[in-house]
Coordinates of C-alpha atoms in Angstrom, one line a residue:
M120 CA 25.8 -87.5 -12.8
R121 CA 23.6 -85.2 -14.9
M122 CA 22.1 -88.2 -16.6
N123 CA 21.3 -89.8 -13.3
V124 CA 19.5 -86.7 -12.1
S125 CA 17.5 -86.4 -15.3
E126 CA 16.6 -90.1 -15.3
S127 CA 15.5 -89.9 -11.7
V128 CA 13.3 -86.9 -12.3
A129 CA 11.9 -88.4 -15.5
A130 CA 11.1 -91.6 -13.6
L131 CA 9.3 -89.6 -11.0
I132 CA 7.2 -87.9 -13.6
R133 CA 6.3 -91.2 -15.1
K134 CA 5.5 -92.6 -11.7
Q135 CA 3.2 -89.6 -10.9
R136 CA 1.2 -90.2 -14.0
D137 CA 1.0 -93.9 -13.5
F138 CA -0.7 -93.5 -10.2
Q139 CA -3.5 -91.1 -11.3
K140 CA -6.9 -92.8 -11.2
V141 CA -8.5 -90.8 -14.0
L142 CA -9.9 -91.7 -17.4
G143 CA -8.6 -90.1 -20.5
N144 CA -6.2 -87.2 -20.4
L145 CA -6.2 -83.4 -20.1
V146 CA -6.9 -82.9 -23.8
D147 CA -10.1 -84.9 -23.4
H148 CA -11.2 -82.6 -20.6
L149 CA -10.4 -79.4 -22.4
D150 CA -11.6 -80.4 -25.9
A151 CA -14.7 -82.5 -25.3
P152 CA -18.0 -80.8 -25.9
A153 CA -19.9 -80.0 -22.8
S154 CA -23.2 -81.6 -22.0
P155 CA -26.0 -79.4 -20.6
Q156 CA -25.1 -80.7 -17.2
E157 CA -21.5 -79.8 -17.7
D158 CA -22.2 -76.3 -18.8
E159 CA -22.5 -75.3 -15.1
A160 CA -19.3 -76.9 -14.0
P161 CA -16.2 -74.8 -13.5
V162 CA -14.0 -74.9 -16.6
G163 CA -11.3 -72.5 -15.6
A164 CA -11.1 -68.8 -16.5
V165 CA -8.9 -67.2 -19.2
L166 CA -5.8 -66.2 -17.4
N167 CA -4.0 -63.1 -18.6
E168 CA -0.3 -63.1 -18.9
V169 CA 1.6 -60.1 -17.5
V170 CA 5.1 -59.1 -18.6
G171 CA 7.3 -56.4 -17.3
F172 CA 6.3 -56.9 -13.7
G173 CA 9.9 -56.6 -12.5
S174 CA 13.4 -57.9 -13.0
N175 CA 12.0 -61.5 -12.8
P176 CA 15.2 -63.1 -11.3
G177 CA 13.6 -66.6 -11.5
S178 CA 12.5 -66.2 -15.2
L179 CA 8.9 -67.3 -14.4
R180 CA 5.7 -66.6 -16.3
M181 CA 3.1 -64.5 -14.6
L182 CA -0.6 -65.2 -15.2
E183 CA -3.4 -63.5 -13.3
Y184 CA -7.2 -63.6 -13.0
I185 CA -9.1 -60.5 -12.0
P186 CA -12.9 -61.1 -11.6
P187 CA -15.3 -58.6 -13.2
R188 CA -16.0 -55.6 -11.0
L189 CA -13.4 -56.6 -8.3
K190 CA -13.6 -54.1 -5.5
P191 CA -10.6 -52.1 -4.3
G192 CA -8.9 -53.7 -1.3
A193 CA -9.7 -57.2 -2.4
P194 CA -7.5 -60.1 -1.2
L195 CA -5.0 -62.0 -3.3
V196 CA -4.5 -65.7 -3.5
V197 CA -1.3 -67.1 -5.1
V198 CA -1.5 -70.6 -6.5
L199 CA 1.6 -72.7 -7.4
H200 CA 1.2 -75.7 -9.7
G201 CA 3.0 -79.0 -9.4
C202 CA 5.4 -80.7 -11.9
G203 CA 4.1 -81.2 -15.4
Q204 CA 1.2 -78.8 -14.9
S205 CA 0.4 -75.4 -16.4
A206 CA -1.4 -72.6 -14.6
E207 CA -4.4 -73.0 -16.9
E208 CA -4.6 -76.7 -16.2
F209 CA -4.4 -76.2 -12.5
D210 CA -7.1 -73.6 -12.6
C211 CA -9.3 -75.8 -14.7
G212 CA -9.0 -78.7 -12.4
S213 CA -9.1 -76.8 -9.1
G214 CA -11.9 -74.3 -9.8
W215 CA -10.0 -71.5 -8.1
S216 CA -11.2 -68.9 -10.6
S217 CA -14.9 -69.8 -10.0
L218 CA -14.3 -69.2 -6.3
A219 CA -12.6 -65.9 -7.1
R220 CA -15.6 -64.7 -9.1
K221 CA -18.0 -65.9 -6.4
F222 CA -16.2 -64.3 -3.4
G223 CA -14.3 -61.4 -4.9
F224 CA -10.6 -62.0 -4.7
A225 CA -7.7 -61.9 -7.2
L226 CA -5.7 -64.8 -8.4
L227 CA -2.0 -65.0 -9.2
Y228 CA -0.6 -68.1 -11.0
P229 CA 3.2 -68.1 -11.4
E230 CA 4.2 -70.6 -14.0
Q231 CA 7.5 -72.4 -14.5
N232 CA 9.4 -72.1 -17.8
S233 CA 10.8 -75.2 -19.5
S234 CA 14.1 -73.4 -19.8
N235 CA 14.3 -73.5 -16.0
N236 CA 13.2 -77.0 -15.5
S237 CA 12.4 -79.4 -18.4
H238 CA 9.8 -81.2 -16.3
G239 CA 7.9 -78.0 -15.3
C240 CA 8.8 -78.3 -11.6
F241 CA 9.6 -75.2 -9.5
N242 CA 13.2 -75.4 -8.4
W243 CA 12.4 -75.5 -4.6
F244 CA 15.6 -77.4 -3.9
R245 CA 18.1 -74.8 -5.4
P246 CA 19.4 -72.3 -2.8
S247 CA 19.7 -69.7 -5.5
S248 CA 16.0 -70.1 -6.4
I249 CA 14.5 -69.8 -2.9
A250 CA 16.6 -67.2 -1.1
R251 CA 14.8 -64.0 -0.1
D252 CA 14.4 -61.6 -3.0
R253 CA 16.3 -64.0 -5.3
G254 CA 15.4 -66.6 -8.0
E255 CA 11.9 -68.0 -8.2
V256 CA 11.0 -66.7 -4.8
G257 CA 12.0 -63.2 -5.9
S258 CA 9.9 -63.4 -9.1
V259 CA 6.8 -64.4 -7.2
Q260 CA 7.3 -61.6 -4.7
Q261 CA 7.6 -59.1 -7.6
M262 CA 4.4 -60.5 -9.2
M263 CA 2.5 -60.0 -5.9
A264 CA 3.7 -56.4 -5.6
S265 CA 2.7 -55.7 -9.2
M266 CA -0.8 -57.0 -8.7
V267 CA -1.3 -55.2 -5.4
E268 CA -0.3 -51.9 -7.1
R269 CA -2.1 -52.3 -10.4
H270 CA -5.4 -53.7 -9.0
D271 CA -5.5 -51.8 -5.6
L272 CA -5.4 -55.1 -3.7
D273 CA -5.0 -55.4 0.1
A274 CA -1.3 -56.1 0.7
Q275 CA -2.2 -57.4 4.2
A276 CA -4.5 -60.1 2.8
I277 CA -2.3 -62.3 0.6
Y278 CA -2.7 -66.1 0.8
I279 CA -0.8 -68.8 -1.0
M280 CA -1.4 -72.5 -1.9
G281 CA 0.9 -74.9 -3.7
L282 CA 0.9 -78.5 -4.7
S283 CA 3.9 -80.9 -4.7
A284 CA 6.9 -78.9 -6.1
G285 CA 4.6 -75.8 -5.8
G286 CA 3.9 -76.8 -2.2
A287 CA 7.6 -76.9 -1.5
L288 CA 8.1 -73.5 -3.2
T289 CA 5.1 -72.3 -1.0
A290 CA 7.1 -73.3 2.0
A291 CA 10.1 -71.4 0.7
L292 CA 8.0 -68.2 0.1
L293 CA 6.5 -68.4 3.6
A294 CA 10.0 -68.8 5.1
A295 CA 11.7 -66.2 3.0
H296 CA 8.9 -63.6 2.9
P297 CA 6.8 -64.3 6.0
E298 CA 5.7 -60.7 6.3
D299 CA 3.9 -60.8 2.9
F300 CA 1.5 -63.6 3.7
R301 CA -1.5 -64.0 6.1
A302 CA -1.7 -67.8 5.6
G303 CA -0.5 -70.5 3.3
A304 CA -1.4 -74.1 2.4
I305 CA 1.1 -76.7 1.5
V306 CA -0.4 -79.7 -0.3
A307 CA 1.7 -82.9 -0.8
G308 CA 4.8 -80.7 -0.3
L309 CA 8.1 -80.8 1.5
P310 CA 9.6 -78.8 4.4
F311 CA 11.8 -75.8 3.7
G312 CA 15.4 -76.8 3.5
A313 CA 14.7 -80.5 2.8
A314 CA 17.2 -80.6 -0.1
R315 CA 19.9 -78.4 -1.8
D316 CA 20.2 -80.2 -5.1
A317 CA 18.2 -82.4 -7.5
M318 CA 19.5 -85.7 -6.3
N319 CA 18.8 -84.9 -2.6
A320 CA 15.4 -83.6 -3.6
F321 CA 14.5 -86.9 -5.2
S322 CA 15.6 -88.7 -2.1
A323 CA 13.7 -86.4 0.2
M324 CA 10.5 -86.9 -1.8
S325 CA 10.9 -90.7 -1.8
N326 CA 12.2 -91.2 1.8
G327 CA 11.8 -88.0 3.8
V328 CA 14.6 -86.2 5.7
V329 CA 15.4 -86.7 9.4
K330 CA 16.1 -83.5 11.4
T331 CA 15.2 -82.4 14.9
A332 CA 12.5 -79.8 15.5
D333 CA 15.1 -77.2 16.3
E334 CA 17.1 -77.9 13.1
W335 CA 13.9 -77.6 11.0
A336 CA 12.9 -74.4 12.7
A337 CA 16.4 -72.9 12.3
L338 CA 16.2 -73.3 8.5
V339 CA 13.1 -71.2 8.4
Q340 CA 14.3 -68.6 10.9
Q341 CA 17.6 -68.1 9.0
A342 CA 15.7 -67.4 5.8
A343 CA 14.2 -64.2 7.3
P344 CA 16.4 -63.5 10.4
E345 CA 14.8 -60.2 11.2
N346 CA 11.3 -61.5 11.2
D347 CA 9.5 -62.5 14.4
V348 CA 5.9 -62.9 13.2
W349 CA 5.1 -66.0 11.1
P350 CA 2.0 -66.8 8.9
R351 CA -0.6 -69.4 9.6
I352 CA 0.3 -72.7 8.0
S353 CA -2.1 -75.4 6.7
I354 CA -0.5 -78.8 5.8
W355 CA -2.4 -81.4 3.6
H356 CA -1.2 -84.8 2.5
G357 CA -2.8 -88.0 1.1
S358 CA -2.3 -91.1 3.1
D359 CA -1.7 -93.1 -0.1
D360 CA 0.6 -90.5 -1.8
Q361 CA 3.0 -92.5 -4.0
V362 CA 5.1 -89.6 -5.1
V363 CA 6.0 -87.5 -2.0
N364 CA 6.5 -89.6 1.2
I365 CA 4.0 -88.6 3.9
K366 CA 7.0 -88.3 6.2
N367 CA 7.4 -84.9 4.6
A368 CA 4.1 -83.8 5.9
D369 CA 5.2 -84.8 9.4
A370 CA 8.4 -82.9 9.0
L371 CA 6.4 -79.8 7.9
R372 CA 4.3 -80.0 11.0
V373 CA 7.3 -80.4 13.2
Q374 CA 9.1 -77.5 11.4
W375 CA 6.2 -75.0 11.7
L376 CA 5.2 -75.9 15.2
A377 CA 8.8 -75.2 16.3
V378 CA 8.8 -71.9 14.3
H379 CA 5.6 -70.8 16.1
G380 CA 6.9 -72.1 19.4
L381 CA 4.0 -74.6 19.8
S382 CA 3.9 -78.0 21.3
E383 CA 2.7 -81.2 19.6
E384 CA 0.8 -82.1 22.8
N385 CA -1.5 -79.1 22.5
A386 CA -3.2 -80.2 19.3
K387 CA -6.9 -80.0 19.1
T388 CA -9.1 -82.0 16.8
E389 CA -11.3 -80.0 14.3
K390 CA -13.5 -80.7 11.3
F391 CA -12.4 -79.5 7.9
G392 CA -15.6 -80.0 5.9
K393 CA -16.1 -83.8 5.9
V394 CA -12.6 -84.7 7.2
T395 CA -10.9 -84.3 10.5
G396 CA -7.6 -82.7 11.2
Q397 CA -5.5 -81.2 14.0
V398 CA -5.0 -77.5 14.8
W399 CA -2.7 -75.6 17.1
H400 CA -3.5 -72.2 18.6
D401 CA -1.2 -69.5 20.0
D402 CA -1.7 -68.0 23.5
K403 CA -4.3 -65.6 22.0
G404 CA -6.4 -68.4 20.6
A405 CA -5.5 -67.8 17.0
I406 CA -4.9 -70.9 14.8
K407 CA -1.3 -71.1 13.7
V408 CA -0.8 -74.6 12.3
E409 CA -3.3 -77.0 10.7
F410 CA -2.5 -80.6 9.8
V411 CA -4.8 -82.9 7.7
V412 CA -4.1 -86.4 6.4
L413 CA -6.6 -87.4 3.8
D414 CA -7.4 -91.1 3.9
D415 CA -6.9 -93.1 0.7
L416 CA -5.8 -90.1 -1.3
D417 CA -2.9 -90.4 -3.7
H418 CA -0.7 -87.4 -4.9
G419 CA -2.8 -84.4 -5.7
V420 CA -5.4 -81.8 -4.7
P421 CA -8.7 -83.3 -3.4
I422 CA -11.6 -81.9 -5.4
L423 CA -15.3 -82.4 -5.6
P424 CA -16.4 -83.1 -9.2
G425 CA -18.7 -80.2 -10.2
Q426 CA -16.6 -77.8 -8.2
G427 CA -13.4 -78.8 -10.0
Q428 CA -12.5 -81.2 -12.8
E429 CA -10.9 -84.6 -12.2
M430 CA -7.6 -84.8 -14.1
P431 CA -4.0 -85.7 -13.3
F432 CA -3.2 -84.5 -9.7
M433 CA -6.8 -83.3 -9.3
L434 CA -8.3 -86.2 -7.5
A435 CA -12.0 -86.9 -6.6
S436 CA -12.5 -86.8 -2.9
N437 CA -15.2 -86.0 -0.3
I438 CA -14.0 -82.4 0.1
H439 CA -13.0 -79.6 -2.3
L440 CA -9.8 -78.2 -0.9
P441 CA -9.9 -74.8 -2.5
Q442 CA -13.4 -74.3 -1.1
V443 CA -12.2 -75.4 2.3
L444 CA -9.3 -73.0 2.2
V445 CA -11.5 -70.1 1.1
E446 CA -13.7 -70.8 4.2
R447 CA -10.9 -71.3 6.6
W448 CA -9.1 -68.2 5.5
G449 CA -12.3 -66.1 5.8
L450 CA -12.5 -65.3 2.1
S451 CA -16.1 -66.5 1.9
S452 CA -17.4 -63.6 4.0
A453 CA -17.1 -59.9 3.8
K454 CA -15.2 -59.8 7.1
Q455 CA -12.0 -61.8 7.1
K456 CA -11.6 -64.2 10.0
I457 CA -7.9 -64.3 10.5

């Protein structure tokens, strides 16, 4: 059975890489000399590793980026990479650190250890990794607390974004520690509770999981039973994703609409840069759930070349998702919008 799990995950990683429409590889991007035009492109910042931030129950690495002259009370954005990625690679491709410098917020990049998962995936499917204050979820929460204290950040202005396995762990953090986040974005991810072991995780990624809205919502509500306020959720998925079935995006939408007590029928259409998505508001008019399917996009983060760098799982598109999230979350203005 162990060999079957390993072979299945290994096949998934190979499949991921086969579907990337990029030229060259990451080494080419990082090592190639820049032309004058490329000098102005985001190349990723030097991320600083932090040790001793807590008991680290999930044995993750902590990397952070603090822009020069960051003001007290700045927001914090947590970014979770996908399988086979490092924090540095993700930052280089996404351009998050360029946005942090421009708009004045801190970045936290938790990174998986190969001793936890040989493929570099966050273990979003293991109950011991995603329970409140335990495992990888507990490690990320300790990292956040450390950054808030050491850099005098605003503990009420923490946002999170994750891709694929990082997206699934994002869903777990939003479920287990909802009080810690103002908003979160799940990109090509899976709903909380979609699997409880590696074999079921692979099946969920490939085929999706069927549950009722109430069943999906109960999984989230049981993760933090004393909580009655839930963060804003943004769900993004490519229509041509060959790695994580788009049924998982539909399940995420169903799950978080039910958690927020919202009806599918009350969706409104809204522009997200150059693409169109759906939004749901609460009875006070605040957006609580956003859902965007990106036409013709495979498995990855949509980026604009020049704002990010095209590489595996960073895919050229007509929008730059990190920039869109910065604007939607109100981080591009002095006054936060949500």
